[in-house]
mmCIF file with all atom_site columns, C-alpha atoms in Angstrom:
data_model
loop_
_atom_site.group_PDB
_atom_site.id
_atom_site.type_symbol
_atom_site.label_atom_id
_atom_site.label_alt_id
_atom_site.label_comp_id
_atom_site.label_asym_id
_atom_site.label_entity_id
_atom_site.label_seq_id
_atom_site.pdbx_PDB_ins_code
_atom_site.Cartn_x
_atom_site.Cartn_y
_atom_site.Cartn_z
_atom_site.occupancy
_atom_site.B_iso_or_equiv
_atom_site.pdbx_formal_charge
_atom_site.auth_seq_id
_atom_site.auth_comp_id
_atom_site.auth_asym_id
_atom_site.auth_atom_id
_atom_site.pdbx_PDB_model_num
ATOM 1   C CA . ASP A 1 1   ? -38.776 20.831  20.692 1.00 55.00 ? 689 ASP A CA 1
ATOM 2   C CA . ALA A 1 2   ? -39.342 19.857  17.108 1.00 64.00 ? 690 ALA A CA 1
ATOM 3   C CA . GLY A 1 3   ? -42.125 17.440  17.000 1.00 91.00 ? 691 GLY A CA 1
ATOM 4   C CA . ILE A 1 4   ? -40.793 14.576  15.734 1.00 95.00 ? 692 ILE A CA 1
ATOM 5   C CA . THR A 1 5   ? -41.544 11.038  17.005 1.00 96.00 ? 693 THR A CA 1
ATOM 6   C CA . GLN A 1 6   ? -39.949 7.618   15.496 1.00 97.00 ? 694 GLN A CA 1
ATOM 7   C CA . SER A 1 7   ? -42.366 4.203   16.075 1.00 97.00 ? 695 SER A CA 1
ATOM 8   C CA . PRO A 1 8   ? -41.741 1.679   17.485 1.00 97.00 ? 696 PRO A CA 1
ATOM 9   C CA . ARG A 1 9   ? -38.561 2.674   20.322 1.00 96.00 ? 697 ARG A CA 1
ATOM 10  C CA . HIS A 1 10  ? -37.214 -0.650  20.419 1.00 97.00 ? 698 HIS A CA 1
ATOM 11  C CA . LYS A 1 11  ? -37.787 -3.649  18.611 1.00 97.00 ? 699 LYS A CA 1
ATOM 12  C CA . VAL A 1 12  ? -36.174 -7.304  18.491 1.00 97.00 ? 700 VAL A CA 1
ATOM 13  C CA . THR A 1 13  ? -36.498 -9.202  14.834 1.00 97.00 ? 701 THR A CA 1
ATOM 14  C CA . GLU A 1 14  ? -35.349 -12.282 13.537 1.00 97.00 ? 702 GLU A CA 1
ATOM 15  C CA . THR A 1 15  ? -32.801 -12.294 10.386 1.00 97.00 ? 703 THR A CA 1
ATOM 16  C CA . GLY A 1 16  ? -34.545 -12.156 7.277  1.00 97.00 ? 704 GLY A CA 1
ATOM 17  C CA . THR A 1 17  ? -37.542 -10.642 8.216  1.00 96.00 ? 705 THR A CA 1
ATOM 18  C CA . PRO A 1 18  ? -38.506 -7.154  6.835  1.00 96.00 ? 706 PRO A CA 1
ATOM 19  C CA . VAL A 1 19  ? -38.667 -4.877  9.350  1.00 97.00 ? 707 VAL A CA 1
ATOM 20  C CA . THR A 1 20  ? -40.350 -1.236  9.211  1.00 98.00 ? 708 THR A CA 1
ATOM 21  C CA . LEU A 1 21  ? -39.740 2.368   11.313 1.00 98.00 ? 709 LEU A CA 1
ATOM 22  C CA . ARG A 1 22  ? -41.700 4.796   11.155 1.00 98.00 ? 710 ARG A CA 1
ATOM 23  C CA . CYS A 1 23  ? -40.933 8.783   11.388 1.00 98.00 ? 711 CYS A CA 1
ATOM 24  C CA . HIS A 1 24  ? -43.678 11.249  12.105 1.00 98.00 ? 712 HIS A CA 1
ATOM 25  C CA . GLN A 1 25  ? -43.269 15.180  12.292 1.00 96.00 ? 713 GLN A CA 1
ATOM 26  C CA . THR A 1 26  ? -45.519 17.767  13.540 1.00 95.00 ? 714 THR A CA 1
ATOM 27  C CA . GLU A 1 27  ? -43.406 20.524  11.917 1.00 91.00 ? 715 GLU A CA 1
ATOM 28  C CA . ASN A 1 28  ? -44.458 20.273  8.013  1.00 90.00 ? 716 ASN A CA 1
ATOM 29  C CA . HIS A 1 29  ? -40.374 20.787  7.601  1.00 90.00 ? 717 HIS A CA 1
ATOM 30  C CA . ARG A 1 30  ? -39.778 19.662  3.564  1.00 90.00 ? 718 ARG A CA 1
ATOM 31  C CA . TYR A 1 31  ? -36.494 17.252  4.472  1.00 91.00 ? 719 TYR A CA 1
ATOM 32  C CA . MET A 1 32  ? -36.093 14.098  6.295  1.00 93.00 ? 720 MET A CA 1
ATOM 33  C CA . TYR A 1 33  ? -33.353 11.639  6.884  1.00 94.00 ? 721 TYR A CA 1
ATOM 34  C CA . TRP A 1 34  ? -32.668 8.723   8.326  1.00 97.00 ? 722 TRP A CA 1
ATOM 35  C CA . TYR A 1 35  ? -29.353 7.595   9.860  1.00 96.00 ? 723 TYR A CA 1
ATOM 36  C CA . ARG A 1 36  ? -27.776 4.792   11.988 1.00 97.00 ? 724 ARG A CA 1
ATOM 37  C CA . GLN A 1 37  ? -25.502 5.136   14.789 1.00 95.00 ? 725 GLN A CA 1
ATOM 38  C CA . ASP A 1 38  ? -23.150 2.839   15.501 1.00 93.00 ? 726 ASP A CA 1
ATOM 39  C CA . PRO A 1 39  ? -19.677 2.004   17.783 1.00 87.00 ? 727 PRO A CA 1
ATOM 40  C CA . GLY A 1 40  ? -16.922 3.600   16.011 1.00 82.00 ? 728 GLY A CA 1
ATOM 41  C CA . HIS A 1 41  ? -18.808 5.199   13.016 1.00 85.00 ? 729 HIS A CA 1
ATOM 42  C CA . GLY A 1 42  ? -20.691 7.844   14.576 1.00 86.00 ? 730 GLY A CA 1
ATOM 43  C CA . LEU A 1 43  ? -23.940 8.929   12.732 1.00 93.00 ? 731 LEU A CA 1
ATOM 44  C CA . ARG A 1 44  ? -24.257 7.307   9.072  1.00 94.00 ? 732 ARG A CA 1
ATOM 45  C CA . LEU A 1 45  ? -27.177 8.451   6.300  1.00 93.00 ? 733 LEU A CA 1
ATOM 46  C CA . ILE A 1 46  ? -29.127 6.123   4.944  1.00 95.00 ? 734 ILE A CA 1
ATOM 47  C CA . HIS A 1 47  ? -31.540 7.916   2.523  1.00 94.00 ? 735 HIS A CA 1
ATOM 48  C CA . TYR A 1 48  ? -33.236 11.325  2.890  1.00 91.00 ? 736 TYR A CA 1
ATOM 49  C CA . SER A 1 49  ? -36.144 12.939  1.350  1.00 93.00 ? 737 SER A CA 1
ATOM 50  C CA . TYR A 1 50  ? -36.579 16.676  -0.122 1.00 89.00 ? 738 TYR A CA 1
ATOM 51  C CA . GLY A 1 51  ? -40.164 16.471  -0.695 1.00 90.00 ? 739 GLY A CA 1
ATOM 52  C CA . VAL A 1 52  ? -42.933 14.140  -0.900 1.00 93.00 ? 740 VAL A CA 1
ATOM 53  C CA . LYS A 1 53  ? -42.108 11.039  -2.956 1.00 93.00 ? 741 LYS A CA 1
ATOM 54  C CA . ASP A 1 54  ? -38.685 12.371  -3.858 1.00 93.00 ? 742 ASP A CA 1
ATOM 55  C CA . THR A 1 55  ? -36.106 10.784  -1.782 1.00 93.00 ? 743 THR A CA 1
ATOM 56  C CA . ASP A 1 56  ? -32.336 9.922   -2.299 1.00 91.00 ? 744 ASP A CA 1
ATOM 57  C CA . LYS A 1 57  ? -29.871 7.616   -1.079 1.00 91.00 ? 745 LYS A CA 1
ATOM 58  C CA . GLY A 1 58  ? -27.093 7.652   1.603  1.00 90.00 ? 746 GLY A CA 1
ATOM 59  C CA . GLU A 1 59  ? -24.026 6.731   2.062  1.00 89.00 ? 747 GLU A CA 1
ATOM 60  C CA . VAL A 1 60  ? -24.976 2.951   3.835  1.00 94.00 ? 748 VAL A CA 1
ATOM 61  C CA . SER A 1 61  ? -28.392 2.782   1.666  1.00 95.00 ? 749 SER A CA 1
ATOM 62  C CA . ASP A 1 62  ? -27.897 -1.195  0.862  1.00 95.00 ? 750 ASP A CA 1
ATOM 63  C CA . GLY A 1 63  ? -30.297 -3.170  2.056  1.00 96.00 ? 751 GLY A CA 1
ATOM 64  C CA . TYR A 1 64  ? -32.856 -0.032  2.988  1.00 97.00 ? 752 TYR A CA 1
ATOM 65  C CA . SER A 1 65  ? -35.721 1.417   0.983  1.00 97.00 ? 753 SER A CA 1
ATOM 66  C CA . VAL A 1 66  ? -37.786 4.387   2.023  1.00 97.00 ? 754 VAL A CA 1
ATOM 67  C CA . SER A 1 67  ? -41.238 5.728   0.817  1.00 97.00 ? 755 SER A CA 1
ATOM 68  C CA . ARG A 1 68  ? -42.439 9.435   2.004  1.00 97.00 ? 756 ARG A CA 1
ATOM 69  C CA . SER A 1 69  ? -46.471 9.692   0.856  1.00 96.00 ? 757 SER A CA 1
ATOM 70  C CA . LYS A 1 70  ? -47.168 12.585  2.959  1.00 96.00 ? 758 LYS A CA 1
ATOM 71  C CA . THR A 1 71  ? -44.889 15.550  4.518  1.00 95.00 ? 759 THR A CA 1
ATOM 72  C CA . GLU A 1 72  ? -45.655 13.946  7.538  1.00 96.00 ? 760 GLU A CA 1
ATOM 73  C CA . ASP A 1 73  ? -44.258 10.460  7.917  1.00 97.00 ? 761 ASP A CA 1
ATOM 74  C CA . PHE A 1 74  ? -40.916 9.195   6.745  1.00 98.00 ? 762 PHE A CA 1
ATOM 75  C CA . LEU A 1 75  ? -40.957 5.236   6.156  1.00 98.00 ? 763 LEU A CA 1
ATOM 76  C CA . LEU A 1 76  ? -37.615 3.211   6.481  1.00 98.00 ? 764 LEU A CA 1
ATOM 77  C CA . THR A 1 77  ? -37.423 -0.568  5.844  1.00 98.00 ? 765 THR A CA 1
ATOM 78  C CA . LEU A 1 78  ? -35.354 -3.159  6.223  1.00 97.00 ? 766 LEU A CA 1
ATOM 79  C CA . GLU A 1 79  ? -36.564 -5.620  3.296  1.00 92.00 ? 767 GLU A CA 1
ATOM 80  C CA . SER A 1 80  ? -34.849 -8.527  5.001  1.00 96.00 ? 768 SER A CA 1
ATOM 81  C CA . ALA A 1 81  ? -33.340 -7.966  7.823  1.00 97.00 ? 769 ALA A CA 1
ATOM 82  C CA . THR A 1 82  ? -29.741 -8.936  8.798  1.00 97.00 ? 770 THR A CA 1
ATOM 83  C CA . SER A 1 83  ? -27.295 -9.327  12.030 1.00 97.00 ? 771 SER A CA 1
ATOM 84  C CA . SER A 1 84  ? -25.119 -6.263  10.788 1.00 96.00 ? 772 SER A CA 1
ATOM 85  C CA . GLN A 1 85  ? -28.459 -3.710  10.404 1.00 97.00 ? 773 GLN A CA 1
ATOM 86  C CA . THR A 1 86  ? -28.288 -4.209  14.442 1.00 97.00 ? 774 THR A CA 1
ATOM 87  C CA . SER A 1 87  ? -27.714 -0.252  15.158 1.00 97.00 ? 775 SER A CA 1
ATOM 88  C CA . VAL A 1 88  ? -29.498 2.586   16.978 1.00 96.00 ? 776 VAL A CA 1
ATOM 89  C CA . TYR A 1 89  ? -31.623 4.506   13.925 1.00 98.00 ? 777 TYR A CA 1
ATOM 90  C CA . PHE A 1 90  ? -32.566 7.792   13.745 1.00 97.00 ? 778 PHE A CA 1
ATOM 91  C CA . CYS A 1 91  ? -34.823 10.562  11.827 1.00 97.00 ? 779 CYS A CA 1
ATOM 92  C CA . ALA A 1 92  ? -34.187 13.995  11.614 1.00 94.00 ? 780 ALA A CA 1
ATOM 93  C CA . ILE A 1 93  ? -35.948 16.800  10.088 1.00 92.00 ? 781 ILE A CA 1
ATOM 94  C CA . GLY A 1 94  ? -34.942 20.168  8.285  1.00 87.00 ? 782 GLY A CA 1
ATOM 95  C CA . SER A 1 95  ? -36.976 23.167  7.352  1.00 76.00 ? 783 SER A CA 1
ATOM 96  C CA . GLU A 1 96  ? -36.291 24.769  3.822  1.00 68.00 ? 784 GLU A CA 1
ATOM 97  C CA . ARG A 1 97  ? -36.466 28.228  5.375  1.00 59.00 ? 785 ARG A CA 1
ATOM 98  C CA . ASP A 1 98  ? -32.922 27.073  8.065  1.00 58.00 ? 786 ASP A CA 1
ATOM 99  C CA . GLN A 1 99  ? -31.929 24.031  5.312  1.00 58.00 ? 787 GLN A CA 1
ATOM 100 C CA . GLU A 1 100 ? -28.856 22.680  7.197  1.00 69.00 ? 788 GLU A CA 1
ATOM 101 C CA . THR A 1 101 ? -29.948 22.850  10.722 1.00 79.00 ? 789 THR A CA 1
ATOM 102 C CA . GLN A 1 102 ? -31.373 19.066  11.670 1.00 86.00 ? 790 GLN A CA 1
ATOM 103 C CA . TYR A 1 103 ? -33.834 18.202  14.429 1.00 90.00 ? 791 TYR A CA 1
ATOM 104 C CA . PHE A 1 104 ? -33.777 15.059  15.576 1.00 94.00 ? 792 PHE A CA 1
ATOM 105 C CA . GLY A 1 105 ? -36.053 12.035  16.731 1.00 95.00 ? 793 GLY A CA 1
ATOM 106 C CA . PRO A 1 106 ? -35.677 10.290  20.016 1.00 95.00 ? 794 PRO A CA 1
ATOM 107 C CA . GLY A 1 107 ? -34.104 7.140   17.806 1.00 96.00 ? 795 GLY A CA 1
ATOM 108 C CA . THR A 1 108 ? -34.898 3.315   17.292 1.00 97.00 ? 796 THR A CA 1
ATOM 109 C CA . ARG A 1 109 ? -33.217 0.645   19.044 1.00 96.00 ? 797 ARG A CA 1
ATOM 110 C CA . LEU A 1 110 ? -33.158 -2.017  16.217 1.00 98.00 ? 798 LEU A CA 1
ATOM 111 C CA . LEU A 1 111 ? -31.960 -5.884  17.231 1.00 97.00 ? 799 LEU A CA 1
ATOM 112 C CA . VAL A 1 112 ? -31.259 -8.625  14.443 1.00 97.00 ? 800 VAL A CA 1
ATOM 113 C CA . LEU A 1 113 ? -30.343 -11.940 16.028 1.00 96.00 ? 801 LEU A CA 1
ATOM 114 C CA . LYS B 2 1   ? -8.756  9.010   6.801  1.00 62.00 ? 123 LYS B CA 1
ATOM 115 C CA . ASN B 2 2   ? -11.944 10.233  7.891  1.00 73.00 ? 124 ASN B CA 1
ATOM 116 C CA . GLU B 2 3   ? -13.912 13.420  6.225  1.00 87.00 ? 125 GLU B CA 1
ATOM 117 C CA . VAL B 2 4   ? -14.077 14.515  9.726  1.00 92.00 ? 126 VAL B CA 1
ATOM 118 C CA . GLU B 2 5   ? -12.182 13.973  12.850 1.00 94.00 ? 127 GLU B CA 1
ATOM 119 C CA . GLN B 2 6   ? -12.451 14.838  16.142 1.00 96.00 ? 128 GLN B CA 1
ATOM 120 C CA . SER B 2 7   ? -10.087 15.553  19.151 1.00 96.00 ? 129 SER B CA 1
ATOM 121 C CA . PRO B 2 8   ? -9.958  14.078  21.764 1.00 97.00 ? 130 PRO B CA 1
ATOM 122 C CA . GLN B 2 9   ? -12.288 11.075  21.745 1.00 95.00 ? 131 GLN B CA 1
ATOM 123 C CA . ASN B 2 10  ? -12.497 10.663  25.479 1.00 96.00 ? 132 ASN B CA 1
ATOM 124 C CA . LEU B 2 11  ? -12.261 13.346  28.224 1.00 97.00 ? 133 LEU B CA 1
ATOM 125 C CA . THR B 2 12  ? -13.013 13.449  31.728 1.00 97.00 ? 134 THR B CA 1
ATOM 126 C CA . ALA B 2 13  ? -12.405 16.963  33.628 1.00 97.00 ? 135 ALA B CA 1
ATOM 127 C CA . GLN B 2 14  ? -13.671 18.696  37.381 1.00 97.00 ? 136 GLN B CA 1
ATOM 128 C CA . GLU B 2 15  ? -16.379 20.739  37.675 1.00 97.00 ? 137 GLU B CA 1
ATOM 129 C CA . GLY B 2 16  ? -15.730 23.943  36.755 1.00 97.00 ? 138 GLY B CA 1
ATOM 130 C CA . GLU B 2 17  ? -12.657 22.886  34.247 1.00 97.00 ? 139 GLU B CA 1
ATOM 131 C CA . PHE B 2 18  ? -12.771 24.909  31.018 1.00 98.00 ? 140 PHE B CA 1
ATOM 132 C CA . ILE B 2 19  ? -13.408 22.550  27.895 1.00 98.00 ? 141 ILE B CA 1
ATOM 133 C CA . THR B 2 20  ? -12.291 22.090  24.197 1.00 98.00 ? 142 THR B CA 1
ATOM 134 C CA . ILE B 2 21  ? -12.951 19.669  22.030 1.00 98.00 ? 143 ILE B CA 1
ATOM 135 C CA . ASN B 2 22  ? -11.800 20.193  18.249 1.00 98.00 ? 144 ASN B CA 1
ATOM 136 C CA . CYS B 2 23  ? -13.114 19.099  15.576 1.00 96.00 ? 145 CYS B CA 1
ATOM 137 C CA . SER B 2 24  ? -11.024 19.184  11.968 1.00 95.00 ? 146 SER B CA 1
ATOM 138 C CA . TYR B 2 25  ? -12.639 18.278  8.517  1.00 92.00 ? 147 TYR B CA 1
ATOM 139 C CA . SER B 2 26  ? -11.385 17.459  4.731  1.00 88.00 ? 148 SER B CA 1
ATOM 140 C CA . VAL B 2 27  ? -14.593 18.387  2.755  1.00 77.00 ? 149 VAL B CA 1
ATOM 141 C CA . GLY B 2 28  ? -15.739 21.780  1.424  1.00 66.00 ? 150 GLY B CA 1
ATOM 142 C CA . ILE B 2 29  ? -18.450 23.242  3.746  1.00 70.00 ? 151 ILE B CA 1
ATOM 143 C CA . SER B 2 30  ? -20.958 26.353  4.045  1.00 73.00 ? 152 SER B CA 1
ATOM 144 C CA . ALA B 2 31  ? -21.292 25.590  7.493  1.00 82.00 ? 153 ALA B CA 1
ATOM 145 C CA . LEU B 2 32  ? -20.398 23.321  10.198 1.00 90.00 ? 154 LEU B CA 1
ATOM 146 C CA . HIS B 2 33  ? -22.896 21.656  13.079 1.00 92.00 ? 155 HIS B CA 1
ATOM 147 C CA . TRP B 2 34  ? -22.292 21.016  16.871 1.00 96.00 ? 156 TRP B CA 1
ATOM 148 C CA . LEU B 2 35  ? -24.888 18.462  18.206 1.00 96.00 ? 157 LEU B CA 1
ATOM 149 C CA . GLN B 2 36  ? -24.942 17.212  21.825 1.00 96.00 ? 158 GLN B CA 1
ATOM 150 C CA . GLN B 2 37  ? -26.424 13.029  22.331 1.00 96.00 ? 159 GLN B CA 1
ATOM 151 C CA . HIS B 2 38  ? -27.341 13.191  25.936 1.00 90.00 ? 160 HIS B CA 1
ATOM 152 C CA . PRO B 2 39  ? -26.690 9.961   27.890 1.00 83.00 ? 161 PRO B CA 1
ATOM 153 C CA . GLY B 2 40  ? -29.934 8.551   27.698 1.00 80.00 ? 162 GLY B CA 1
ATOM 154 C CA . GLY B 2 41  ? -29.409 8.702   23.635 1.00 81.00 ? 163 GLY B CA 1
ATOM 155 C CA . GLY B 2 42  ? -31.471 12.074  22.299 1.00 90.00 ? 164 GLY B CA 1
ATOM 156 C CA . ILE B 2 43  ? -29.230 14.383  19.850 1.00 94.00 ? 165 ILE B CA 1
ATOM 157 C CA . VAL B 2 44  ? -30.070 18.385  20.434 1.00 92.00 ? 166 VAL B CA 1
ATOM 158 C CA . SER B 2 45  ? -28.526 20.765  17.834 1.00 91.00 ? 167 SER B CA 1
ATOM 159 C CA . LEU B 2 46  ? -26.335 23.033  19.853 1.00 93.00 ? 168 LEU B CA 1
ATOM 160 C CA . PHE B 2 47  ? -24.588 25.327  16.929 1.00 88.00 ? 169 PHE B CA 1
ATOM 161 C CA . MET B 2 48  ? -24.356 25.616  12.639 1.00 89.00 ? 170 MET B CA 1
ATOM 162 C CA . LEU B 2 49  ? -21.689 28.392  11.676 1.00 88.00 ? 171 LEU B CA 1
ATOM 163 C CA . SER B 2 50  ? -20.308 29.388  8.901  1.00 86.00 ? 172 SER B CA 1
ATOM 164 C CA . SER B 2 51  ? -17.887 31.685  10.799 1.00 88.00 ? 173 SER B CA 1
ATOM 165 C CA . GLY B 2 52  ? -16.450 33.292  13.328 1.00 92.00 ? 174 GLY B CA 1
ATOM 166 C CA . LYS B 2 53  ? -17.738 32.501  16.823 1.00 95.00 ? 175 LYS B CA 1
ATOM 167 C CA . LYS B 2 54  ? -20.788 31.936  17.928 1.00 94.00 ? 176 LYS B CA 1
ATOM 168 C CA . LYS B 2 55  ? -22.221 31.908  22.017 1.00 95.00 ? 177 LYS B CA 1
ATOM 169 C CA . HIS B 2 56  ? -25.188 30.356  24.303 1.00 92.00 ? 178 HIS B CA 1
ATOM 170 C CA . GLY B 2 57  ? -24.502 30.189  27.424 1.00 95.00 ? 179 GLY B CA 1
ATOM 171 C CA . ARG B 2 58  ? -21.556 28.943  28.424 1.00 97.00 ? 180 ARG B CA 1
ATOM 172 C CA . LEU B 2 59  ? -21.237 27.317  25.219 1.00 97.00 ? 181 LEU B CA 1
ATOM 173 C CA . ILE B 2 60  ? -18.472 28.819  23.049 1.00 97.00 ? 182 ILE B CA 1
ATOM 174 C CA . ALA B 2 61  ? -18.429 27.616  19.311 1.00 97.00 ? 183 ALA B CA 1
ATOM 175 C CA . THR B 2 62  ? -15.574 29.096  16.865 1.00 96.00 ? 184 THR B CA 1
ATOM 176 C CA . ILE B 2 63  ? -14.504 28.362  13.669 1.00 94.00 ? 185 ILE B CA 1
ATOM 177 C CA . ASN B 2 64  ? -11.678 28.707  11.253 1.00 92.00 ? 186 ASN B CA 1
ATOM 178 C CA . ILE B 2 65  ? -12.574 28.512  7.675  1.00 87.00 ? 187 ILE B CA 1
ATOM 179 C CA . GLN B 2 66  ? -9.011  28.587  6.079  1.00 88.00 ? 188 GLN B CA 1
ATOM 180 C CA . GLU B 2 67  ? -7.465  25.741  8.013  1.00 90.00 ? 189 GLU B CA 1
ATOM 181 C CA . LYS B 2 68  ? -10.568 23.714  8.193  1.00 91.00 ? 190 LYS B CA 1
ATOM 182 C CA . HIS B 2 69  ? -11.181 23.912  12.013 1.00 94.00 ? 191 HIS B CA 1
ATOM 183 C CA . SER B 2 70  ? -13.847 24.482  14.537 1.00 96.00 ? 192 SER B CA 1
ATOM 184 C CA . SER B 2 71  ? -13.640 23.908  18.498 1.00 97.00 ? 193 SER B CA 1
ATOM 185 C CA . LEU B 2 72  ? -16.415 23.603  20.994 1.00 98.00 ? 194 LEU B CA 1
ATOM 186 C CA . HIS B 2 73  ? -15.471 25.196  24.592 1.00 98.00 ? 195 HIS B CA 1
ATOM 187 C CA . ILE B 2 74  ? -17.624 25.114  27.507 1.00 98.00 ? 196 ILE B CA 1
ATOM 188 C CA . THR B 2 75  ? -16.741 27.652  30.578 1.00 97.00 ? 197 THR B CA 1
ATOM 189 C CA . ALA B 2 76  ? -17.499 26.072  33.996 1.00 97.00 ? 198 ALA B CA 1
ATOM 190 C CA . SER B 2 77  ? -18.297 23.198  33.234 1.00 97.00 ? 199 SER B CA 1
ATOM 191 C CA . HIS B 2 78  ? -20.981 20.861  35.036 1.00 97.00 ? 200 HIS B CA 1
ATOM 192 C CA . PRO B 2 79  ? -21.713 17.332  35.358 1.00 96.00 ? 201 PRO B CA 1
ATOM 193 C CA . ARG B 2 80  ? -24.963 18.117  33.751 1.00 94.00 ? 202 ARG B CA 1
ATOM 194 C CA . ASP B 2 81  ? -22.669 18.783  30.382 1.00 96.00 ? 203 ASP B CA 1
ATOM 195 C CA . SER B 2 82  ? -21.377 15.368  30.490 1.00 96.00 ? 204 SER B CA 1
ATOM 196 C CA . ALA B 2 83  ? -22.687 14.224  27.028 1.00 96.00 ? 205 ALA B CA 1
ATOM 197 C CA . VAL B 2 84  ? -21.126 13.101  23.381 1.00 96.00 ? 206 VAL B CA 1
ATOM 198 C CA . TYR B 2 85  ? -20.280 16.080  21.297 1.00 97.00 ? 207 TYR B CA 1
ATOM 199 C CA . ILE B 2 86  ? -20.756 15.576  17.730 1.00 97.00 ? 208 ILE B CA 1
ATOM 200 C CA . CYS B 2 87  ? -19.276 18.124  14.633 1.00 95.00 ? 209 CYS B CA 1
ATOM 201 C CA . ALA B 2 88  ? -20.814 17.241  11.484 1.00 92.00 ? 210 ALA B CA 1
ATOM 202 C CA . VAL B 2 89  ? -20.588 19.145  7.742  1.00 88.00 ? 211 VAL B CA 1
ATOM 203 C CA . PRO B 2 90  ? -22.367 18.867  4.335  1.00 81.00 ? 212 PRO B CA 1
ATOM 204 C CA . ARG B 2 91  ? -20.516 16.623  2.323  1.00 74.00 ? 213 ARG B CA 1
ATOM 205 C CA . ILE B 2 92  ? -20.966 19.660  -0.363 1.00 66.00 ? 214 ILE B CA 1
ATOM 206 C CA . GLN B 2 93  ? -21.975 22.999  -0.029 1.00 57.00 ? 215 GLN B CA 1
ATOM 207 C CA . GLY B 2 94  ? -24.919 23.773  0.613  1.00 53.00 ? 216 GLY B CA 1
ATOM 208 C CA . ALA B 2 95  ? -26.441 20.124  0.475  1.00 56.00 ? 217 ALA B CA 1
ATOM 209 C CA . GLN B 2 96  ? -28.505 18.184  2.919  1.00 68.00 ? 218 GLN B CA 1
ATOM 210 C CA . LYS B 2 97  ? -25.885 15.722  3.322  1.00 77.00 ? 219 LYS B CA 1
ATOM 211 C CA . LEU B 2 98  ? -23.903 16.075  6.707  1.00 85.00 ? 220 LEU B CA 1
ATOM 212 C CA . VAL B 2 99  ? -21.090 13.973  7.269  1.00 88.00 ? 221 VAL B CA 1
ATOM 213 C CA . PHE B 2 100 ? -20.341 13.384  10.979 1.00 92.00 ? 222 PHE B CA 1
ATOM 214 C CA . GLY B 2 101 ? -17.337 12.852  13.212 1.00 93.00 ? 223 GLY B CA 1
ATOM 215 C CA . GLN B 2 102 ? -17.035 10.747  15.760 1.00 93.00 ? 224 GLN B CA 1
ATOM 216 C CA . GLY B 2 103 ? -17.937 12.118  18.647 1.00 95.00 ? 225 GLY B CA 1
ATOM 217 C CA . THR B 2 104 ? -16.134 13.186  21.612 1.00 96.00 ? 226 THR B CA 1
ATOM 218 C CA . ARG B 2 105 ? -17.564 11.817  25.323 1.00 96.00 ? 227 ARG B CA 1
ATOM 219 C CA . LEU B 2 106 ? -17.207 14.175  27.481 1.00 97.00 ? 228 LEU B CA 1
ATOM 220 C CA . THR B 2 107 ? -17.498 13.405  31.888 1.00 97.00 ? 229 THR B CA 1
ATOM 221 C CA . ILE B 2 108 ? -17.581 15.747  34.062 1.00 97.00 ? 230 ILE B CA 1
ATOM 222 C CA . ASN B 2 109 ? -16.916 14.668  37.814 1.00 97.00 ? 231 ASN B CA 1
ATOM 223 C CA . PRO B 2 110 ? -18.127 16.966  40.528 1.00 95.00 ? 232 PRO B CA 1
#
């Protein structure tokens, strides 16, 4: 299994509070992704990174920001959490050599009350 | 219309049956992915294919680029195959951004 961890694995928070989710990899892969998974929508890309300090928006990026200050960590921040951001968040990584295969983390279940 | 459509959405079968899950897409692709999501939530990449057929154990994936269609087959299905199967394609050929189908929930009864 690819070495990907996510923290926290579960979180309950209140509307309006900032939340940061962390994705950590030990594979030295260049590409990292944040997805959310919701019933009826499947997985949707929030943001992705193609290197340290290099990030780009996905299809559902509003209300989210990311940072990647080192290869192994990709942080997803909900600037002011809303109930619509209640979801399961998955991080994924991809190598440069095997450019399009992605390996997924275990997921973070977030509930915004 | 979704860019990636899977059918059926739900499938229940008896142990030992031959299973087929279909994926049709409207975007141009360089490769199509099949993923498996276990009941506990973990997601595993099964196949990435750009032409023809790939086989791994009892799983077989095929793709027809001209028809923009892929199928995932499971032979001699087993209850441990029960999972959600997801197909995904890059929105732009060669790009990193994947578009995912909504998944097919497969239940294999003993």
